[in-house]
JSON list of C-alpha atoms and ligand atoms in Angstrom, two decimals:
[
{"chain": "A", "resi": 1, "resn": "MET", "atom": "CA", "xyz": [-32.93, -15.99, 13.69]},
{"chain": "A", "resi": 2, "resn": "PRO", "atom": "CA", "xyz": [-30.78, -14.42, 16.39]},
{"chain": "A", "resi": 3, "resn": "ILE", "atom": "CA", "xyz": [-27.19, -13.76, 15.38]},
{"chain": "A", "resi": 4, "resn": "ASP", "atom": "CA", "xyz": [-23.88, -14.71, 16.99]},
{"chain": "A", "resi": 5, "resn": "ALA", "atom": "CA", "xyz": [-22.60, -11.44, 18.45]},
{"chain": "A", "resi": 6, "resn": "THR", "atom": "CA", "xyz": [-19.04, -12.82, 18.49]},
{"chain": "A", "resi": 7, "resn": "ALA", "atom": "CA", "xyz": [-18.97, -13.42, 14.70]},
{"chain": "A", "resi": 8, "resn": "PRO", "atom": "CA", "xyz": [-16.94, -11.08, 12.49]},
{"chain": "A", "resi": 9, "resn": "TYR", "atom": "CA", "xyz": [-18.70, -8.02, 11.08]},
{"chain": "A", "resi": 10, "resn": "ASP", "atom": "CA", "xyz": [-20.69, -8.78, 7.91]},
{"chain": "A", "resi": 11, "resn": "ASP", "atom": "CA", "xyz": [-20.57, -5.89, 5.42]},
{"chain": "A", "resi": 12, "resn": "ASN", "atom": "CA", "xyz": [-23.68, -7.26, 3.70]},
{"chain": "A", "resi": 13, "resn": "ASN", "atom": "CA", "xyz": [-25.97, -6.81, 6.72]},
{"chain": "A", "resi": 14, "resn": "ILE", "atom": "CA", "xyz": [-29.05, -4.68, 6.14]},
{"chain": "A", "resi": 15, "resn": "PHE", "atom": "CA", "xyz": [-27.90, -1.74, 8.30]},
{"chain": "A", "resi": 16, "resn": "ALA", "atom": "CA", "xyz": [-24.52, -1.63, 6.53]},
{"chain": "A", "resi": 17, "resn": "LYS", "atom": "CA", "xyz": [-26.51, -1.30, 3.29]},
{"chain": "A", "resi": 18, "resn": "ILE", "atom": "CA", "xyz": [-28.60, 1.49, 4.83]},
{"chain": "A", "resi": 19, "resn": "LEU", "atom": "CA", "xyz": [-25.41, 3.29, 5.93]},
{"chain": "A", "resi": 20, "resn": "ARG", "atom": "CA", "xyz": [-24.04, 3.02, 2.38]},
{"chain": "A", "resi": 21, "resn": "GLY", "atom": "CA", "xyz": [-27.31, 4.41, 1.00]},
{"chain": "A", "resi": 22, "resn": "GLU", "atom": "CA", "xyz": [-28.10, 1.20, -0.89]},
{"chain": "A", "resi": 23, "resn": "ILE", "atom": "CA", "xyz": [-31.43, 0.72, 0.91]},
{"chain": "A", "resi": 24, "resn": "PRO", "atom": "CA", "xyz": [-33.83, 3.60, 1.71]},
{"chain": "A", "resi": 25, "resn": "ASN", "atom": "CA", "xyz": [-34.67, 4.55, 5.27]},
{"chain": "A", "resi": 26, "resn": "LYS", "atom": "CA", "xyz": [-36.70, 7.19, 7.07]},
{"chain": "A", "resi": 27, "resn": "THR", "atom": "CA", "xyz": [-33.86, 9.16, 8.66]},
{"chain": "A", "resi": 28, "resn": "VAL", "atom": "CA", "xyz": [-34.62, 11.21, 11.75]},
{"chain": "A", "resi": 29, "resn": "TYR", "atom": "CA", "xyz": [-31.04, 12.23, 12.62]},
{"chain": "A", "resi": 30, "resn": "GLU", "atom": "CA", "xyz": [-27.50, 11.88, 11.32]},
{"chain": "A", "resi": 31, "resn": "ASP", "atom": "CA", "xyz": [-24.12, 13.14, 12.47]},
{"chain": "A", "resi": 32, "resn": "GLU", "atom": "CA", "xyz": [-20.47, 12.06, 12.28]},
{"chain": "A", "resi": 33, "resn": "TRP", "atom": "CA", "xyz": [-21.04, 9.14, 14.65]},
{"chain": "A", "resi": 34, "resn": "ALA", "atom": "CA", "xyz": [-24.57, 7.88, 14.21]},
{"chain": "A", "resi": 35, "resn": "LEU", "atom": "CA", "xyz": [-27.58, 7.46, 11.97]},
{"chain": "A", "resi": 36, "resn": "ALA", "atom": "CA", "xyz": [-31.13, 7.25, 13.37]},
{"chain": "A", "resi": 37, "resn": "PHE", "atom": "CA", "xyz": [-34.12, 6.04, 11.38]},
{"chain": "A", "resi": 38, "resn": "HIS", "atom": "CA", "xyz": [-37.61, 4.68, 11.91]},
{"chain": "A", "resi": 39, "resn": "ASP", "atom": "CA", "xyz": [-37.90, 0.93, 12.45]},
{"chain": "A", "resi": 40, "resn": "ILE", "atom": "CA", "xyz": [-39.57, -0.76, 9.49]},
{"chain": "A", "resi": 41, "resn": "ASN", "atom": "CA", "xyz": [-41.83, -2.77, 11.83]},
{"chain": "A", "resi": 42, "resn": "PRO", "atom": "CA", "xyz": [-42.61, -0.41, 14.73]},
{"chain": "A", "resi": 43, "resn": "GLN", "atom": "CA", "xyz": [-43.38, -1.95, 18.11]},
{"chain": "A", "resi": 44, "resn": "ALA", "atom": "CA", "xyz": [-44.54, 1.36, 19.65]},
{"chain": "A", "resi": 45, "resn": "PRO", "atom": "CA", "xyz": [-45.98, 4.67, 18.38]},
{"chain": "A", "resi": 46, "resn": "THR", "atom": "CA", "xyz": [-42.38, 5.89, 18.23]},
{"chain": "A", "resi": 47, "resn": "HIS", "atom": "CA", "xyz": [-39.79, 3.25, 17.35]},
{"chain": "A", "resi": 48, "resn": "VAL", "atom": "CA", "xyz": [-36.48, 4.59, 16.13]},
{"chain": "A", "resi": 49, "resn": "LEU", "atom": "CA", "xyz": [-33.18, 2.77, 15.68]},
{"chain": "A", "resi": 50, "resn": "VAL", "atom": "CA", "xyz": [-29.86, 4.49, 16.32]},
{"chain": "A", "resi": 51, "resn": "ILE", "atom": "CA", "xyz": [-26.77, 2.89, 14.79]},
{"chain": "A", "resi": 52, "resn": "PRO", "atom": "CA", "xyz": [-23.11, 3.84, 14.93]},
{"chain": "A", "resi": 53, "resn": "LYS", "atom": "CA", "xyz": [-21.36, 4.70, 11.66]},
{"chain": "A", "resi": 54, "resn": "GLY", "atom": "CA", "xyz": [-18.56, 2.24, 12.45]},
{"chain": "A", "resi": 55, "resn": "ARG", "atom": "CA", "xyz": [-18.46, -1.51, 11.72]},
{"chain": "A", "resi": 56, "resn": "TYR", "atom": "CA", "xyz": [-19.63, -2.98, 15.02]},
{"chain": "A", "resi": 57, "resn": "VAL", "atom": "CA", "xyz": [-21.72, -6.14, 15.45]},
{"chain": "A", "resi": 58, "resn": "SER", "atom": "CA", "xyz": [-23.10, -5.36, 18.88]},
{"chain": "A", "resi": 59, "resn": "TRP", "atom": "CA", "xyz": [-22.67, -3.50, 22.14]},
{"chain": "A", "resi": 60, "resn": "ASP", "atom": "CA", "xyz": [-19.97, -6.08, 22.95]},
{"chain": "A", "resi": 61, "resn": "ASP", "atom": "CA", "xyz": [-17.37, -5.32, 20.27]},
{"chain": "A", "resi": 62, "resn": "PHE", "atom": "CA", "xyz": [-18.35, -1.63, 20.27]},
{"chain": "A", "resi": 63, "resn": "THR", "atom": "CA", "xyz": [-17.49, -1.19, 23.94]},
{"chain": "A", "resi": 64, "resn": "ARG", "atom": "CA", "xyz": [-14.33, -3.30, 23.50]},
{"chain": "A", "resi": 65, "resn": "ASP", "atom": "CA", "xyz": [-12.99, -1.89, 20.22]},
{"chain": "A", "resi": 66, "resn": "GLY", "atom": "CA", "xyz": [-14.72, 1.46, 19.71]},
{"chain": "A", "resi": 67, "resn": "SER", "atom": "CA", "xyz": [-12.72, 4.62, 20.31]},
{"chain": "A", "resi": 68, "resn": "ASP", "atom": "CA", "xyz": [-13.71, 6.95, 23.13]},
{"chain": "A", "resi": 69, "resn": "ALA", "atom": "CA", "xyz": [-14.84, 9.45, 20.50]},
{"chain": "A", "resi": 70, "resn": "GLU", "atom": "CA", "xyz": [-17.04, 6.87, 18.72]},
{"chain": "A", "resi": 71, "resn": "ILE", "atom": "CA", "xyz": [-18.61, 5.71, 21.97]},
{"chain": "A", "resi": 72, "resn": "ALA", "atom": "CA", "xyz": [-19.22, 9.21, 23.30]},
{"chain": "A", "resi": 73, "resn": "GLY", "atom": "CA", "xyz": [-20.52, 10.38, 19.93]},
{"chain": "A", "resi": 74, "resn": "PHE", "atom": "CA", "xyz": [-22.91, 7.46, 19.62]},
{"chain": "A", "resi": 75, "resn": "ILE", "atom": "CA", "xyz": [-24.29, 7.72, 23.16]},
{"chain": "A", "resi": 76, "resn": "LYS", "atom": "CA", "xyz": [-24.76, 11.46, 22.78]},
{"chain": "A", "resi": 77, "resn": "ALA", "atom": "CA", "xyz": [-26.59, 10.88, 19.49]},
{"chain": "A", "resi": 78, "resn": "VAL", "atom": "CA", "xyz": [-29.07, 8.54, 21.21]},
{"chain": "A", "resi": 79, "resn": "GLY", "atom": "CA", "xyz": [-29.86, 11.29, 23.72]},
{"chain": "A", "resi": 80, "resn": "ILE", "atom": "CA", "xyz": [-30.17, 13.94, 21.01]},
{"chain": "A", "resi": 81, "resn": "VAL", "atom": "CA", "xyz": [-32.59, 11.78, 19.01]},
{"chain": "A", "resi": 82, "resn": "ALA", "atom": "CA", "xyz": [-34.78, 11.09, 22.04]},
{"chain": "A", "resi": 83, "resn": "ARG", "atom": "CA", "xyz": [-34.91, 14.81, 22.84]},
{"chain": "A", "resi": 84, "resn": "ASP", "atom": "CA", "xyz": [-35.62, 15.70, 19.20]},
{"chain": "A", "resi": 85, "resn": "LEU", "atom": "CA", "xyz": [-38.54, 13.26, 19.35]},
{"chain": "A", "resi": 86, "resn": "GLY", "atom": "CA", "xyz": [-39.88, 14.97, 22.50]},
{"chain": "A", "resi": 87, "resn": "LEU", "atom": "CA", "xyz": [-39.55, 11.85, 24.60]},
{"chain": "A", "resi": 88, "resn": "PRO", "atom": "CA", "xyz": [-37.80, 12.82, 27.86]},
{"chain": "A", "resi": 89, "resn": "ALA", "atom": "CA", "xyz": [-40.87, 14.34, 29.57]},
{"chain": "A", "resi": 90, "resn": "PRO", "atom": "CA", "xyz": [-43.30, 11.46, 29.01]},
{"chain": "A", "resi": 91, "resn": "GLY", "atom": "CA", "xyz": [-40.45, 8.97, 29.20]},
{"chain": "A", "resi": 92, "resn": "TYR", "atom": "CA", "xyz": [-39.16, 6.30, 26.87]},
{"chain": "A", "resi": 93, "resn": "ARG", "atom": "CA", "xyz": [-37.26, 3.03, 26.70]},
{"chain": "A", "resi": 94, "resn": "LEU", "atom": "CA", "xyz": [-33.85, 2.18, 25.28]},
{"chain": "A", "resi": 95, "resn": "LEU", "atom": "CA", "xyz": [-33.05, -1.38, 24.26]},
{"chain": "A", "resi": 96, "resn": "ALA", "atom": "CA", "xyz": [-29.99, -3.02, 22.76]},
{"chain": "A", "resi": 97, "resn": "ASN", "atom": "CA", "xyz": [-30.29, -6.71, 21.95]},
{"chain": "A", "resi": 98, "resn": "ILE", "atom": "CA", "xyz": [-27.03, -8.64, 21.95]},
{"chain": "A", "resi": 99, "resn": "GLY", "atom": "CA", "xyz": [-26.53, -12.04, 20.34]},
{"chain": "A", "resi": 100, "resn": "GLY", "atom": "CA", "xyz": [-28.55, -15.21, 20.81]},
{"chain": "A", "resi": 101, "resn": "HIS", "atom": "CA", "xyz": [-30.10, -14.79, 24.25]},
{"chain": "A", "resi": 102, "resn": "GLY", "atom": "CA", "xyz": [-30.65, -11.10, 23.52]},
{"chain": "A", "resi": 103, "resn": "HIS", "atom": "CA", "xyz": [-32.48, -12.11, 20.33]},
{"chain": "A", "resi": 104, "resn": "GLN", "atom": "CA", "xyz": [-30.48, -9.72, 18.15]},
{"chain": "A", "resi": 105, "resn": "GLU", "atom": "CA", "xyz": [-31.45, -10.18, 14.50]},
{"chain": "A", "resi": 106, "resn": "VAL", "atom": "CA", "xyz": [-29.43, -7.55, 12.63]},
{"chain": "A", "resi": 107, "resn": "PRO", "atom": "CA", "xyz": [-25.64, -7.88, 13.10]},
{"chain": "A", "resi": 108, "resn": "HIS", "atom": "CA", "xyz": [-24.84, -4.15, 13.26]},
{"chain": "A", "resi": 109, "resn": "LEU", "atom": "CA", "xyz": [-25.14, -2.51, 16.69]},
{"chain": "A", "resi": 110, "resn": "HIS", "atom": "CA", "xyz": [-28.41, -0.68, 17.13]},
{"chain": "A", "resi": 111, "resn": "VAL", "atom": "CA", "xyz": [-30.21, 0.91, 20.05]},
{"chain": "A", "resi": 112, "resn": "HIS", "atom": "CA", "xyz": [-33.98, 0.86, 19.89]},
{"chain": "A", "resi": 113, "resn": "ILE", "atom": "CA", "xyz": [-35.80, 3.97, 21.13]},
{"chain": "A", "resi": 114, "resn": "PHE", "atom": "CA", "xyz": [-39.40, 3.17, 22.08]},
{"chain": "A", "resi": 115, "resn": "GLY", "atom": "CA", "xyz": [-41.84, 5.90, 23.06]},
{"chain": "A", "resi": 116, "resn": "GLY", "atom": "CA", "xyz": [-45.31, 7.33, 22.74]},
{"chain": "A", "resi": 117, "resn": "LYS", "atom": "CA", "xyz": [-47.06, 4.97, 25.14]},
{"chain": "A", "resi": 118, "resn": "GLN", "atom": "CA", "xyz": [-46.67, 3.43, 28.57]},
{"chain": "A", "resi": 119, "resn": "MET", "atom": "CA", "xyz": [-44.15, 0.64, 28.06]},
{"chain": "A", "resi": 120, "resn": "GLY", "atom": "CA", "xyz": [-45.20, -1.43, 31.02]},
{"chain": "A", "resi": 121, "resn": "MET", "atom": "CA", "xyz": [-42.97, -3.94, 32.73]},
{"chain": "A", "resi": 122, "resn": "MET", "atom": "CA", "xyz": [-39.45, -4.36, 31.38]},
{"chain": "A", "resi": 123, "resn": "LEU", "atom": "CA", "xyz": [-39.79, -8.06, 30.51]},
{"chain": "A", "resi": 124, "resn": "PRO", "atom": "CA", "xyz": [-42.81, -10.37, 30.24]},
{"chain": "A", "resi": 125, "resn": "ARG", "atom": "CA", "xyz": [-43.32, -12.46, 33.37]},
{"chain": "B", "resi": 1, "resn": "5GP", "atom": "P1", "xyz": [-33.05, -6.66, 16.72]},
{"chain": "B", "resi": 1, "resn": "5GP", "atom": "O1", "xyz": [-33.96, -7.82, 16.97]},
{"chain": "B", "resi": 1, "resn": "5GP", "atom": "O2", "xyz": [-31.84, -7.04, 15.92]},
{"chain": "B", "resi": 1, "resn": "5GP", "atom": "O3", "xyz": [-32.69, -5.92, 17.99]},
{"chain": "B", "resi": 1, "resn": "5GP", "atom": "O4", "xyz": [-33.88, -5.59, 15.90]},
{"chain": "B", "resi": 1, "resn": "5GP", "atom": "C1", "xyz": [-33.77, -5.41, 14.51]},
{"chain": "B", "resi": 1, "resn": "5GP", "atom": "C2", "xyz": [-34.79, -4.38, 14.11]},
{"chain": "B", "resi": 1, "resn": "5GP", "atom": "O5", "xyz": [-34.48, -3.96, 12.80]},
{"chain": "B", "resi": 1, "resn": "5GP", "atom": "C3", "xyz": [-36.23, -4.89, 14.10]},
{"chain": "B", "resi": 1, "resn": "5GP", "atom": "O6", "xyz": [-37.01, -4.08, 14.98]},
{"chain": "B", "resi": 1, "resn": "5GP", "atom": "C4", "xyz": [-36.64, -4.76, 12.64]},
{"chain": "B", "resi": 1, "resn": "5GP", "atom": "O7", "xyz": [-37.98, -4.37, 12.49]},
{"chain": "B", "resi": 1, "resn": "5GP", "atom": "C5", "xyz": [-35.68, -3.71, 12.12]},
{"chain": "B", "resi": 1, "resn": "5GP", "atom": "N1", "xyz": [-35.38, -3.83, 10.70]},
{"chain": "B", "resi": 1, "resn": "5GP", "atom": "C6", "xyz": [-35.01, -4.95, 10.03]},
{"chain": "B", "resi": 1, "resn": "5GP", "atom": "N2", "xyz": [-34.78, -4.69, 8.73]},
{"chain": "B", "resi": 1, "resn": "5GP", "atom": "C7", "xyz": [-35.00, -3.35, 8.59]},
{"chain": "B", "resi": 1, "resn": "5GP", "atom": "C8", "xyz": [-34.92, -2.47, 7.46]},
{"chain": "B", "resi": 1, "resn": "5GP", "atom": "O8", "xyz": [-34.61, -2.85, 6.33]},
{"chain": "B", "resi": 1, "resn": "5GP", "atom": "N3", "xyz": [-35.22, -1.17, 7.69]},
{"chain": "B", "resi": 1, "resn": "5GP", "atom": "C9", "xyz": [-35.56, -0.69, 8.92]},
{"chain": "B", "resi": 1, "resn": "5GP", "atom": "N4", "xyz": [-35.84, 0.61, 9.03]},
{"chain": "B", "resi": 1, "resn": "5GP", "atom": "N5", "xyz": [-35.66, -1.49, 10.00]},
{"chain": "B", "resi": 1, "resn": "5GP", "atom": "C10", "xyz": [-35.37, -2.81, 9.83]}
]
C-alpha cells in the first residue's frame, strides 16, 4: 500500500530499523549522511537503495526541512554509490517515489539506483 508522504515520520518503518541495525542489510556504502544497500526484491541486475541517515519520510519533507549539509551529503552519496558500482559509463536510472501517486511503500526517503541493463522508456505507455 502506498504511504501518505505528508504523515509524520514513523520510527518503526523498515528502513529506520535497518539504520538502527535491527534488521540486516547488504550494505554497499555508508557515510555520515547516507546508507546504501541492495534492494531485497531487485527490479534490475543492479538495484540499490540510498537512504539519508535523518528522519525524513520522502523527498518532500527532506527538501523542506533537511539542512544544506544533509541534502548535499545525501545527493553526493548517491553519486558516489553509482560510481562505485561502475554505472556512469553504461548509464543508470535514479528513482524516488513520493506518496500515493508515486507509489511509495516505505515511509523513509530512499532513492533507487537501477543499472546493469537497458532501462527502456521512463514510464509504461
Ligand atoms: P518504494 O516503493 O517505497 O519506492 O520502494 C521500497 C523498496 O524497498 C522496494 O523496492 C522493496 O523491495 C524494498 N524493501 C522493502 N523492504 C525491504 C527490506 O527489508 N530490505 C531491503 N533491502 N529492501 C526492502
